[in-house]
Each structure stands twice: as structure tokens, then as C-alpha cells.
Coordinates of N, CA and C in Angstrom, one line a residue:
M514 N 9.5 24.1 41.6 CA 10.3 25.8 41.2 C 10.5 26.0 42.3
S515 N 12.0 25.9 42.5 CA 12.9 26.6 43.3 C 13.1 28.6 43.3
P516 N 12.9 28.8 44.3 CA 12.6 30.7 44.6 C 13.2 31.1 44.1
S517 N 14.7 30.6 43.7 CA 15.0 31.3 42.0 C 14.9 31.5 41.2
E518 N 14.7 30.1 40.2 CA 13.2 30.3 39.6 C 12.1 31.3 39.5
S519 N 11.3 31.1 40.8 CA 10.5 31.7 40.7 C 10.8 33.2 40.9
G520 N 11.9 33.4 41.0 CA 12.5 35.1 41.8 C 12.5 35.7 40.1
R521 N 13.4 34.4 39.4 CA 13.7 34.8 37.4 C 12.5 35.5 36.8
R522 N 11.5 34.7 36.8 CA 9.9 34.4 36.2 C 9.3 35.8 36.8
R523 N 9.1 35.5 37.6 CA 8.2 37.3 38.3 C 9.6 38.9 37.4
K524 N 10.6 38.6 37.8 CA 11.4 39.7 37.5 C 11.1 39.6 35.9
N525 N 11.3 37.7 35.4 CA 11.2 38.2 33.7 C 9.5 38.8 33.1
T526 N 8.8 39.1 34.2 CA 7.0 39.1 33.9 C 7.2 40.7 34.4
L527 N 7.6 40.9 35.5 CA 8.1 42.4 35.6 C 8.5 43.3 34.2
V528 N 9.6 42.9 33.7 CA 10.3 43.1 32.7 C 9.3 43.2 31.0
A529 N 8.3 42.7 31.5 CA 7.4 42.1 30.1 C 6.8 43.0 30.1
I530 N 5.7 43.2 31.3 CA 4.8 44.4 31.7 C 5.2 45.8 31.3
A531 N 6.5 46.2 31.4 CA 7.0 47.3 31.5 C 7.4 47.4 30.3
L532 N 7.8 46.5 29.6 CA 8.2 46.6 27.7 C 7.2 47.1 27.3
L533 N 5.9 45.8 27.5 CA 4.3 46.6 27.1 C 3.9 47.5 27.1
V534 N 3.8 48.5 28.5 CA 3.4 49.8 28.6 C 4.5 50.8 27.7
A535 N 5.5 50.8 27.8 CA 6.4 51.8 27.1 C 6.5 51.4 25.6
T536 N 6.0 50.3 25.1 CA 6.0 49.9 23.4 C 4.4 51.0 23.3
F537 N 2.9 50.8 24.3 CA 2.3 51.5 23.9 C 2.3 53.2 24.3
A538 N 2.9 53.3 25.1 CA 3.2 55.1 25.8 C 3.9 55.1 23.7
A539 N 5.5 54.6 24.0 CA 5.8 55.0 22.5 C 5.2 54.9 21.7
G540 N 3.7 54.6 21.0 CA 2.8 54.5 19.8 C 1.8 55.3 20.0
A541 N 1.5 55.4 21.2 CA 0.7 56.7 21.3 C 1.6 58.5 21.0
L542 N 2.3 57.9 21.6 CA 3.5 59.1 21.6 C 3.2 60.0 19.6
S543 N 4.1 58.9 19.1 CA 4.2 58.7 17.6 C 3.3 58.6 16.9
G544 N 2.1 58.4 17.4 CA 0.8 57.8 16.9 C 0.1 60.1 17.0
I545 N 0.7 60.5 17.5 CA -0.2 62.2 17.9 C 1.0 62.5 17.3
V546 N 2.3 62.7 17.7 CA 3.2 63.8 17.1 C 2.9 63.5 15.5
A547 N 2.8 62.0 14.6 CA 2.5 61.7 12.9 C 1.1 62.5 12.8
D548 N 0.1 62.4 13.6 CA -1.2 63.2 13.8 C -0.8 64.7 13.5
R549 N -0.1 65.4 14.2 CA -0.4 67.1 14.2 C 1.1 67.1 12.6
L550 N 2.0 66.3 12.7 CA 2.9 66.4 11.1 C 2.0 66.3 9.9
V551 N 0.9 65.7 10.1 CA 0.3 65.4 8.7 C -0.9 66.8 8.6
L552 N -0.6 66.9 9.8 CA -2.1 68.6 9.9 C -1.8 69.8 9.9
F553 N -0.2 69.7 10.3 CA 0.9 71.1 9.4 C 1.2 70.8 8.2
R554 N 1.2 69.2 7.5 CA 1.7 69.8 6.5 C 0.6 69.6 4.8
Q555 N -0.4 69.6 5.6 CA -1.6 70.3 4.9 C -2.5 71.9 4.8
Q556 N -1.5 72.3 5.9 CA -2.0 73.2 6.3 C -2.8 73.4 6.9
R557 N -3.4 72.4 7.8 CA -5.1 72.2 8.3 C -5.0 72.0 9.9
L558 N -3.8 72.3 10.4 CA -3.8 72.4 12.0 C -4.5 73.5 12.3
L559 N -4.4 74.7 11.7 CA -5.3 76.5 11.7 C -5.5 76.6 10.6
P560 N -6.5 75.9 10.0 CA -7.3 76.1 8.4 C -7.9 77.7 8.6
K561 N -7.9 78.4 7.8 CA -8.4 79.6 7.5 C -9.8 80.0 8.3
Y562 N -10.6 79.4 8.4 CA -11.6 79.3 9.6 C -11.6 78.9 11.4
G563 N -9.6 78.3 11.5 CA -9.4 78.0 12.4 C -9.2 78.8 13.6
M564 N -9.0 80.4 13.1 CA -8.9 81.2 13.5 C -10.3 81.8 14.5
R565 N -11.2 81.5 13.9 CA -12.9 81.6 13.9 C -13.4 81.0 15.2
V566 N -12.6 79.5 15.6 CA -12.4 78.5 16.2 C -12.1 78.8 17.3
V567 N -10.7 78.9 16.9 CA -10.2 79.6 18.4 C -10.3 80.8 19.0
S568 N -11.1 81.5 18.2 CA -11.2 82.7 19.2 C -12.3 82.5 20.1
S569 N -13.3 81.7 19.2 CA -14.6 81.1 20.2 C -14.3 81.0 21.8
R570 N -13.3 79.8 21.1 CA -13.2 79.3 22.7 C -12.3 80.1 23.0
V571 N -11.2 81.1 23.3 CA -10.7 81.7 23.8 C -11.7 82.5 24.7
V572 N -12.9 83.4 23.7 CA -13.9 84.3 24.1 C -14.6 82.9 25.4
D573 N -15.5 82.2 25.4 CA -15.6 81.2 26.2 C -14.8 80.8 27.3
R574 N -14.1 80.3 27.2 CA -12.9 80.5 27.8 C -13.2 82.1 28.6
L575 N -12.5 82.9 28.9 CA -12.5 84.5 29.4 C -13.6 84.6 29.9
D576 N -14.7 84.1 29.5 CA -16.2 84.5 30.1 C -16.4 83.1 31.2
R577 N -16.4 81.9 31.0 CA -16.3 81.0 31.9 C -15.6 81.2 33.2
E578 N -14.1 82.4 32.7 CA -13.0 82.2 33.9 C -13.4 83.4 34.5
L579 N -13.8 84.8 34.0 CA -14.1 85.9 34.6 C -15.3 86.1 34.2
R580 N -16.3 85.9 33.8 CA -17.5 85.9 34.0 C -18.0 87.2 33.4
L581 N -17.6 87.8 32.3 CA -17.6 88.6 31.6 C -18.9 89.2 31.4
S582 N -19.3 90.1 31.3 CA -20.5 91.2 31.3 C -20.8 90.5 29.5
A583 N -22.4 90.6 29.4 CA -22.6 90.8 27.5 C -21.5 91.8 26.8
D584 N -21.7 92.8 27.8 CA -20.8 93.7 27.0 C -19.0 93.6 26.9
Q585 N -18.7 93.4 27.5 CA -17.1 92.4 27.3 C -17.2 91.3 26.4
R586 N -17.9 90.4 26.6 CA -17.6 89.3 25.6 C -17.9 89.9 24.3
R587 N -19.1 90.7 24.1 CA -19.2 91.4 22.7 C -17.8 92.2 21.9
E588 N -17.5 92.5 22.9 CA -16.0 94.1 23.2 C -15.6 93.0 22.6
I589 N -14.6 91.5 23.1 CA -13.5 91.1 23.1 C -13.7 90.4 22.1
E590 N -15.4 89.8 21.4 CA -14.9 88.9 20.3 C -14.9 89.9 18.8
A591 N -15.0 91.3 19.4 CA -14.6 92.2 17.8 C -13.7 92.8 17.8
I592 N -12.5 92.3 18.9 CA -11.0 92.3 19.0 C -10.5 91.5 18.4
L593 N -11.1 90.1 18.7 CA -10.4 89.6 18.1 C -10.8 89.5 17.2
E594 N -11.6 89.7 16.4 CA -12.0 89.5 14.6 C -11.6 90.6 14.3
R595 N -11.1 91.4 14.7 CA -10.3 92.4 13.7 C -8.3 92.3 13.6
H596 N -8.3 91.5 14.6 CA -6.9 91.2 14.6 C -7.1 89.2 13.6
Q597 N -8.7 89.3 13.4 CA -8.2 87.9 12.4 C -7.4 87.6 11.6
A598 N -7.8 88.6 10.2 CA -7.1 89.0 9.4 C -5.2 88.3 9.5
A599 N -5.0 89.6 10.4 CA -3.7 89.4 10.2 C -2.6 88.6 10.9
I600 N -3.8 87.6 11.5 CA -2.7 86.6 12.4 C -3.2 85.3 11.0
E601 N -4.1 85.6 10.5 CA -3.9 83.7 9.5 C -3.0 84.7 8.2
D602 N -3.2 85.7 8.0 CA -2.0 86.4 6.8 C -0.3 85.8 7.5
V603 N -0.4 86.1 9.2 CA 1.1 85.3 9.8 C 1.1 84.0 9.1
W604 N -0.3 83.3 9.5 CA -0.1 81.9 9.5 C 0.7 81.1 8.4
S605 N -0.1 82.1 7.5 CA 0.0 81.2 5.4 C 1.5 82.0 5.6
A606 N 1.9 82.6 5.9 CA 3.3 82.8 5.7 C 4.3 81.6 6.2
M607 N 4.0 81.7 7.3 CA 4.7 80.7 8.3 C 4.2 79.3 7.4
Q608 N 3.8 79.0 6.1 CA 3.0 77.6 6.1 C 3.9 77.2 5.2
P609 N 4.5 77.8 4.1 CA 6.2 76.8 3.8 C 6.9 75.9 4.6
S610 N 7.3 77.5 5.5 CA 8.5 77.2 6.2 C 8.2 75.3 6.9
V611 N 7.0 75.7 8.3 CA 6.7 75.0 8.6 C 6.3 73.2 8.1
R612 N 6.0 73.3 6.3 CA 5.4 72.3 5.6 C 7.3 71.6 5.7
R613 N 8.2 72.4 4.8 CA 9.8 71.9 5.1 C 10.3 71.5 5.9
Q614 N 9.7 72.0 7.1 CA 10.2 71.4 8.4 C 9.3 69.8 8.7
I615 N 8.1 69.2 8.2 CA 7.3 68.2 8.5 C 8.3 67.8 7.6
E616 N 8.5 67.9 6.5 CA 8.9 66.7 5.5 C 10.3 66.8 6.0
A617 N 11.3 67.5 6.1 CA 12.8 66.9 7.5 C 12.3 66.2 8.1
A618 N 11.3 66.0 8.9 CA 11.3 65.3 10.3 C 10.8 63.9 9.8
N619 N 10.0 63.8 8.7 CA 9.1 62.7 8.3 C 10.5 62.0 7.5
R620 N 11.6 62.3 7.1 CA 12.4 61.7 6.2 C 13.1 61.5 7.1
E621 N 13.6 61.8 8.5 CA 14.4 61.4 9.4 C 13.3 60.4 10.3
I622 N 12.5 60.4 10.3 CA 11.7 59.2 10.8 C 11.7 58.3 9.9
E623 N 12.1 58.3 8.0 CA 11.6 57.3 7.9 C 13.2 56.3 8.0
A624 N 14.1 56.9 8.3 CA 15.5 57.0 8.1 C 15.8 56.5 9.2
T625 N 15.2 56.7 10.8 CA 15.4 55.5 12.0 C 14.5 54.3 11.8
L626 N 13.2 54.2 10.6 CA 12.9 52.9 10.6 C 13.9 51.6 9.5
T627 N 13.2 50.2 9.9 CA 13.8 49.8 9.1 C 13.2 49.7 7.8
E628 N 13.8 49.0 7.1 CA 13.0 48.3 4.9 C 11.4 48.1 5.8
G629 N 11.8 47.3 6.6 CA 10.0 46.8 6.8 C 9.3 47.4 7.4
Q630 N 9.4 48.5 8.4 CA 8.7 49.4 8.9 C 8.4 50.4 8.2
R631 N 8.7 51.5 7.4 CA 9.1 52.0 6.2 C 7.4 52.1 5.3
P632 N 7.6 50.9 5.1 CA 6.0 51.1 4.0 C 5.1 51.0 4.5
R633 N 5.2 50.6 6.0 CA 4.1 50.7 7.4 C 3.8 51.9 7.8
Y634 N 5.1 52.6 7.6 CA 5.2 54.2 8.3 C 4.3 54.8 7.2
R635 N 4.4 55.0 6.1 CA 4.0 55.0 5.1 C 2.4 54.8 5.0
E636 N 1.8 54.2 5.3 CA 0.6 53.8 5.7 C 0.2 54.1 6.6
L637 N 0.6 54.8 7.8 CA 0.0 55.1 8.4 C -0.1 56.7 8.2
R638 N 0.7 57.4 7.5 CA 0.6 59.0 7.1 C -0.9 58.9 6.3
Q639 N -0.7 57.6 5.5 CA -1.5 58.1 4.5 C -2.8 58.3 5.2
R640 N -2.9 57.1 5.8 CA -4.5 56.8 6.7 C -5.1 57.8 7.3
W641 N -4.0 58.8 8.2 CA -3.8 59.7 9.1 C -4.4 61.4 8.0
E642 N -3.8 61.4 7.1 CA -3.8 62.4 5.7 C -5.3 62.2 6.0
R643 N -6.1 60.9 5.0 CA -7.4 60.2 4.8 C -7.7 60.8 5.6
R644 N -8.4 60.8 6.8 CA -8.6 61.1 8.4 C -9.0 62.5 8.3
T645 N -7.6 63.5 8.4 CA -7.8 64.7 8.6 C -8.3 65.3 7.4
Q646 N -8.1 64.7 5.8 CA -9.4 65.3 4.8 C -10.5 65.1 5.4
R647 N -11.1 63.9 5.4 CA -12.8 63.2 6.0 C -12.4 64.5 6.7
L648 N -12.3 65.1 8.0 CA -12.8 65.8 9.0 C -13.0 66.9 9.2
F649 N -12.1 67.6 7.9 CA -12.4 68.6 7.1 C -13.1 69.7 6.0
R650 N -13.4 68.0 5.8 CA -14.5 68.3 4.3 C -16.5 68.0 5.0
E651 N -16.2 67.3 6.1 CA -17.5 67.8 6.9 C -18.0 68.5 7.8
R652 N -16.5 69.5 8.6 CA -17.1 70.6 9.0 C -17.8 71.4 8.6

């Protein structure tokens, strides 16, 4: 094998590896985006009990970072609980608009796909939807 053939082969190998890495990254990113879109569409990204979960995590994080006293922790929990209903109301009011945007995004994504890719994309969306429904039923 001549040095020029060896160089071309090495270059082709590097290009193939770069394409594989890019394909993997694009697939992972697409999966994450599609999963979030499905959760938004189903109003499950921040479900009714979601604010309690978020509040709990906020308090835990504040406790870790600021070393809250027991009284401070209880007071912050009470503050978040008082505001929870208003936050949920705002979120519920936004849901129809968010859902419309997600559906528009899904239509645009499908429009960029080939006829052969569209059925697979629909399957993926259904699978993500079923997985999400199972997740929220188990909680």
C-alpha cells in the first residue's frame, strides 16, 4: 500500500468516526427534544403534583447550599406551599399554548423527514408517550 493510499484510508476512517459521533450526538439530542415535546404535549412535564416535587428539590438544595436551620426550612416550605396554587394556575393557563407550539414543532419535524422516516418518527413519539404515561401512572 502506497503512502498516499494509507493517508486516504486514515482520512476516510477519521471522517467515518466523526460521522458516527455526530450521528450519535444528533440522535441523543433528538431523543431528548422529542421526549420533552411529548411531556409538554401531555401536560406532564410539570403535572399537578410537580410543583410539590420542584418545591421539595428547591428546599433540599437551599438546605445543602445555605445550611438552613429547621425553622428556616419550615418557613421556606410554607412560602412555597402558599405560592404553589398560583404557579399551577399559571402553568395550566399556558398549557394550551405550549401544546399548540409542540404540535407545530412536531409537524415541522415531520416535514423535514423523508417518507420512509416519518412512520419511524411516529413510532418513536408513540413509544415515548407510552413510556411517559407508564412513568406517571407508577408515581
